[in-house]
PDB file of C-alpha atoms in Angstrom:
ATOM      1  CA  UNK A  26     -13.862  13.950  -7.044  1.00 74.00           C
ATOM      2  CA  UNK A  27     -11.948  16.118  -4.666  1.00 88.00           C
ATOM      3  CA  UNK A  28      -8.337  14.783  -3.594  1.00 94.00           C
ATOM      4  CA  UNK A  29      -7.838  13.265  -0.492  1.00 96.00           C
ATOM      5  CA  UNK A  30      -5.329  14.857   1.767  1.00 98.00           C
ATOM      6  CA  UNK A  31      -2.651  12.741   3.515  1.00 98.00           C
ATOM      7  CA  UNK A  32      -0.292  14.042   6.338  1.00 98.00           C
ATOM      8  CA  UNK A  33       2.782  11.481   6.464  1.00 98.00           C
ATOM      9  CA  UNK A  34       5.117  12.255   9.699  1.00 96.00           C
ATOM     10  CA  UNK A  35       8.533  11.328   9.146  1.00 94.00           C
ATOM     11  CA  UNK A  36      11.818  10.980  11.424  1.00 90.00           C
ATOM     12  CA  UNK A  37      14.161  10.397   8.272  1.00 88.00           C
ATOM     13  CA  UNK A  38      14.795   7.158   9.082  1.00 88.00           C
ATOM     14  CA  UNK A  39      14.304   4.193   6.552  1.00 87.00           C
ATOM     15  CA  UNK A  40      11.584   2.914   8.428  1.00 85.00           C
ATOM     16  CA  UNK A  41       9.151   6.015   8.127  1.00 88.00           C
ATOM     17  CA  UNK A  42      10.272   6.831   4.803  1.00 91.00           C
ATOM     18  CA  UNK A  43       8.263   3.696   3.930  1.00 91.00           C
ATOM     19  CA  UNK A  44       5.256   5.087   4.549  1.00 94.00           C
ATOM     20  CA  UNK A  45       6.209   7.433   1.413  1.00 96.00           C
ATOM     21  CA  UNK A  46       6.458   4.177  -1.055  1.00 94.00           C
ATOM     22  CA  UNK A  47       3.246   2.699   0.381  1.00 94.00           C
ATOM     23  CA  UNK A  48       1.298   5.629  -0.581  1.00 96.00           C
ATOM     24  CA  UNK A  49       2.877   5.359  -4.106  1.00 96.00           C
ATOM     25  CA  UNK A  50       1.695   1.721  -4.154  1.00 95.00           C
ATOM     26  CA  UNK A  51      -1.915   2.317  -3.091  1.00 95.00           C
ATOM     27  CA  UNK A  52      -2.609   5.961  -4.286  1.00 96.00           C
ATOM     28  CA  UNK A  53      -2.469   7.590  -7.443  1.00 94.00           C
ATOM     29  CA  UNK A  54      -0.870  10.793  -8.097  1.00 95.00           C
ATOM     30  CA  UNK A  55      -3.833  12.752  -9.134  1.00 94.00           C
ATOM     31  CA  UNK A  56      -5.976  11.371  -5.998  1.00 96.00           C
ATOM     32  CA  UNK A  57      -3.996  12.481  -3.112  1.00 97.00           C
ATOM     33  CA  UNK A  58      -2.405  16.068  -1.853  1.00 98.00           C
ATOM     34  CA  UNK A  59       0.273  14.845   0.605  1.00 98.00           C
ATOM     35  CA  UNK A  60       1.614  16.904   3.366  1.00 98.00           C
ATOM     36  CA  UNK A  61       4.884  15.706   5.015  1.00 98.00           C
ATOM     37  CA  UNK A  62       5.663  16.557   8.308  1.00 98.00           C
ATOM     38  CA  UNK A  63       8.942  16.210  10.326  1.00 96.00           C
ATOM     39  CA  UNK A  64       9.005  17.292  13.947  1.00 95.00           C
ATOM     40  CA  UNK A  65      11.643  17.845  16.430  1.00 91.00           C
ATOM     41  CA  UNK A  66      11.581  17.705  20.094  1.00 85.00           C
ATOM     42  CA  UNK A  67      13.247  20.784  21.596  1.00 74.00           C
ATOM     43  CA  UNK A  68      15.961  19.595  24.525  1.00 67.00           C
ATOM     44  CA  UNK A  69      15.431  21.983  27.663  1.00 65.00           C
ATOM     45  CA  UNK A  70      18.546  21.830  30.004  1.00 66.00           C
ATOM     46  CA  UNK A  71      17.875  23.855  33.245  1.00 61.00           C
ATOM     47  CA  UNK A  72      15.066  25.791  31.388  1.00 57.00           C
ATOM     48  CA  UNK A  73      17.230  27.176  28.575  1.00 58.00           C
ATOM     49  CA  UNK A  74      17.233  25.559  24.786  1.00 57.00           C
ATOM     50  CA  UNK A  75      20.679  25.682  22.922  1.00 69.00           C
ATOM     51  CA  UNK A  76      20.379  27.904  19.840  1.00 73.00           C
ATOM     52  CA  UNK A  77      22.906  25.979  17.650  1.00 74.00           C
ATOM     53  CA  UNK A  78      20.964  22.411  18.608  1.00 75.00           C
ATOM     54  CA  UNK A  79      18.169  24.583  17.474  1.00 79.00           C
ATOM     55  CA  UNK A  80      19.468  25.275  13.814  1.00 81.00           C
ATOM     56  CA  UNK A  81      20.983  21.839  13.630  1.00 84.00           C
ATOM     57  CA  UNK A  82      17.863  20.430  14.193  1.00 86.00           C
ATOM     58  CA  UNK A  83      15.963  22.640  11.711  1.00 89.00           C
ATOM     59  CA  UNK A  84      18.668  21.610   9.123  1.00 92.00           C
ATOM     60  CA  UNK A  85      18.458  18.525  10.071  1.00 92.00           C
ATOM     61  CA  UNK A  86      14.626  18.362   9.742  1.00 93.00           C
ATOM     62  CA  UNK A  87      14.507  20.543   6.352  1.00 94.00           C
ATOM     63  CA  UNK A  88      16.739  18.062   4.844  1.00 96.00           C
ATOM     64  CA  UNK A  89      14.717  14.799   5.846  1.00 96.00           C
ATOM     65  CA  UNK A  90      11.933  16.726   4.556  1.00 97.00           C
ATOM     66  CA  UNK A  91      13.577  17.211   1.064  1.00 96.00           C
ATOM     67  CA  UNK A  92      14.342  13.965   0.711  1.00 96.00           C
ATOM     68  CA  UNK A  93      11.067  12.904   1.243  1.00 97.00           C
ATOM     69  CA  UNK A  94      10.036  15.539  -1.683  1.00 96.00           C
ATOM     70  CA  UNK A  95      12.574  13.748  -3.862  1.00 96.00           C
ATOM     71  CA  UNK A  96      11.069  10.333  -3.189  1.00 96.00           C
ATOM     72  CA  UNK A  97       7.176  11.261  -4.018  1.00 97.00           C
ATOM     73  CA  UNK A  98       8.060  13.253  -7.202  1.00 96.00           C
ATOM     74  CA  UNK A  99       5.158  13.504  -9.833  1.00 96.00           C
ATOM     75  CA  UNK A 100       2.509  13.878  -6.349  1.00 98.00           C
ATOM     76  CA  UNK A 101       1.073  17.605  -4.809  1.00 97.00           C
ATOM     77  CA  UNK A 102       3.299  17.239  -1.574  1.00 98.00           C
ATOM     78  CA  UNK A 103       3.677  20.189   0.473  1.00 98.00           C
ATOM     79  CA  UNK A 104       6.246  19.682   3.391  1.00 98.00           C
ATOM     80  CA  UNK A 105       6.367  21.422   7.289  1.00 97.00           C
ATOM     81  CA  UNK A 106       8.889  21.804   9.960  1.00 97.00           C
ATOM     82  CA  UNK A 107       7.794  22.155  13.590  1.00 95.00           C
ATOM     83  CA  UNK A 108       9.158  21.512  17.096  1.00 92.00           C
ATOM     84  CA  UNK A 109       7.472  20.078  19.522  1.00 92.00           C
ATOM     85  CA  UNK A 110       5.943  17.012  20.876  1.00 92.00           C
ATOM     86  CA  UNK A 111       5.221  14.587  17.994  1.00 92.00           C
ATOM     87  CA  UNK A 112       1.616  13.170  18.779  1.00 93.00           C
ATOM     88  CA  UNK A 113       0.668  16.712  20.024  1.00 95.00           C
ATOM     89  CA  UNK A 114       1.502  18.590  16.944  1.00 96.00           C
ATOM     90  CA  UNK A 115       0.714  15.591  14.280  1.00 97.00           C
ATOM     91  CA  UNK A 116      -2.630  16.052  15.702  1.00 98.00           C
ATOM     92  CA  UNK A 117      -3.017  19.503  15.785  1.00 98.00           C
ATOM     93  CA  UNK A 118      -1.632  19.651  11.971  1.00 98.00           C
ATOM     94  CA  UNK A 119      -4.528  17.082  10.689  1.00 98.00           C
ATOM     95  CA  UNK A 120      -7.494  19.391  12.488  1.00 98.00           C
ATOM     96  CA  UNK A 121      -5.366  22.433  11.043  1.00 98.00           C
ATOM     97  CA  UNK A 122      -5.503  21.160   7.464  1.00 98.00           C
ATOM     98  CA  UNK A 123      -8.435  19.336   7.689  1.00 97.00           C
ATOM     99  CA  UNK A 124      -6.373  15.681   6.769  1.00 98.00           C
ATOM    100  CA  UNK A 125      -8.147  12.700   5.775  1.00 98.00           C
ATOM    101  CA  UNK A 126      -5.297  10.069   6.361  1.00 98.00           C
ATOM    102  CA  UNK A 127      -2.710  10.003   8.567  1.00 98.00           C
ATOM    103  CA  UNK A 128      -0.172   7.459   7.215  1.00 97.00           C
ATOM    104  CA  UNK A 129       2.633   6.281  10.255  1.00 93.00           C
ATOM    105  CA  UNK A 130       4.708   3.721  10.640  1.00 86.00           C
ATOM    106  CA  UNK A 131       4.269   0.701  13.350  1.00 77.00           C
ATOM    107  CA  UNK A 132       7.281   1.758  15.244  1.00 65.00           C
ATOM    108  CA  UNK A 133      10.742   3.539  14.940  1.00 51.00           C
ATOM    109  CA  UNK A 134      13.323   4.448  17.444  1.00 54.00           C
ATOM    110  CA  UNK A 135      16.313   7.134  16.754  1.00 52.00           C
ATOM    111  CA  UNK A 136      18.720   7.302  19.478  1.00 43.00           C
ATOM    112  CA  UNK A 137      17.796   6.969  22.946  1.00 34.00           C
ATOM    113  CA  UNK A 138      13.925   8.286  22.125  1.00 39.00           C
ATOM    114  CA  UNK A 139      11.259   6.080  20.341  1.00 51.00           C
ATOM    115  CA  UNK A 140       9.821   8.272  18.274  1.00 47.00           C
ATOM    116  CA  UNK A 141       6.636   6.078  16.405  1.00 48.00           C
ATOM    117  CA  UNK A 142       5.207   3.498  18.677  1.00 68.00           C
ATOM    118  CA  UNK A 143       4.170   5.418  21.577  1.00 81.00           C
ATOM    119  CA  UNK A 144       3.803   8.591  19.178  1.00 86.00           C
ATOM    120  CA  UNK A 145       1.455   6.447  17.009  1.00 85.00           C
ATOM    121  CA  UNK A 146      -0.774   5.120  19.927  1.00 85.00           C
ATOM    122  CA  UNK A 147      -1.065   8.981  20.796  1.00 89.00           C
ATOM    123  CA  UNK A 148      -2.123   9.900  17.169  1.00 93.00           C
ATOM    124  CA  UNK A 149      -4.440   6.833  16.645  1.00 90.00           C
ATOM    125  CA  UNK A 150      -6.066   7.838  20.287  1.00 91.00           C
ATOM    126  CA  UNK A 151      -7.054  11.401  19.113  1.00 94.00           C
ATOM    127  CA  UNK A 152      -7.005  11.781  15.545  1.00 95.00           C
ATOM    128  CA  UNK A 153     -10.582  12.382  13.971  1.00 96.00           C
ATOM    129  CA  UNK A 154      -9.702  11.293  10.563  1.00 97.00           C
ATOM    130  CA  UNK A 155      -8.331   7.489   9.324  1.00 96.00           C
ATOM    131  CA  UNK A 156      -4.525   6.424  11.167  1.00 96.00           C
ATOM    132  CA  UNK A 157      -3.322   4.069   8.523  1.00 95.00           C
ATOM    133  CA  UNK A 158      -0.677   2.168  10.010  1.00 91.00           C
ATOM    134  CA  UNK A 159       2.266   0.644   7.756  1.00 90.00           C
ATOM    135  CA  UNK A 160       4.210  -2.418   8.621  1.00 79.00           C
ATOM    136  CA  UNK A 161       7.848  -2.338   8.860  1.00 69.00           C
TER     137      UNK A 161
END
């Protein structure tokens, strides 16, 4: 049986890094290739984008992302780094990769800008594949 391939956007905080322990509790290591995705919104003032919030936000991003790699040790996880709008490029990474799940959380916010909860009504709007949706 072929594995299943699950893209898991994450924002680093504790509330979308739970998506990574509910796959753990419902799939099994050998069943799954995971893909974990963290995207960052690029911040445009008068037209031009700030280099250094740029790297920061890579860091930043690359980081979250190896975090995440610690956490789901022992599965096939591949990570990716993009900028951009969330829904927009969540999508456009399942169709890329052909994904059978999306795993999201309900709803997170970091700082001023809700990240999951409008994102997630975006993905679960367009996606062709399954939108599993985790509690908080």
């Amino acid at each position: 049986m072929a594995k299943r391939k699950i893209l898991v956007p994450i924002d680093g905080t504790e509330r979308s890094m739970h998506s990574l322990e509910f796959i753990k509790g419902i799939f099994d290591k050998d069943s799954v290739e995971i893909e974990i995705m963290n995207v960052k919104e690029l911040v445009f003032i008068d037209g031009i984008s700030l280099s250094e919030e740029i790297k920061n936000s890579e860091a930043l991003g690359r980081k979250i992302l190896d975090r995440a790699q610690e956490i789901m040790e022992g599965y096939d996880v591949s990570v990716y780094f993009t900028f951009g709008y969330p829904g927009d490029e969540i999508i456009r990474k399942s169709k890329e990769d052909d994904i059978d799940i999306i795993v999201m959380t309900k709803s997170t916010k970091k700082g001023l800008t809700r990240m999951i909860g409008s994102v997630t009504a975006s993905v679960v709007k367009q996606a062709k594949c399954i939108v599993m949706i985790v509690p908080e």
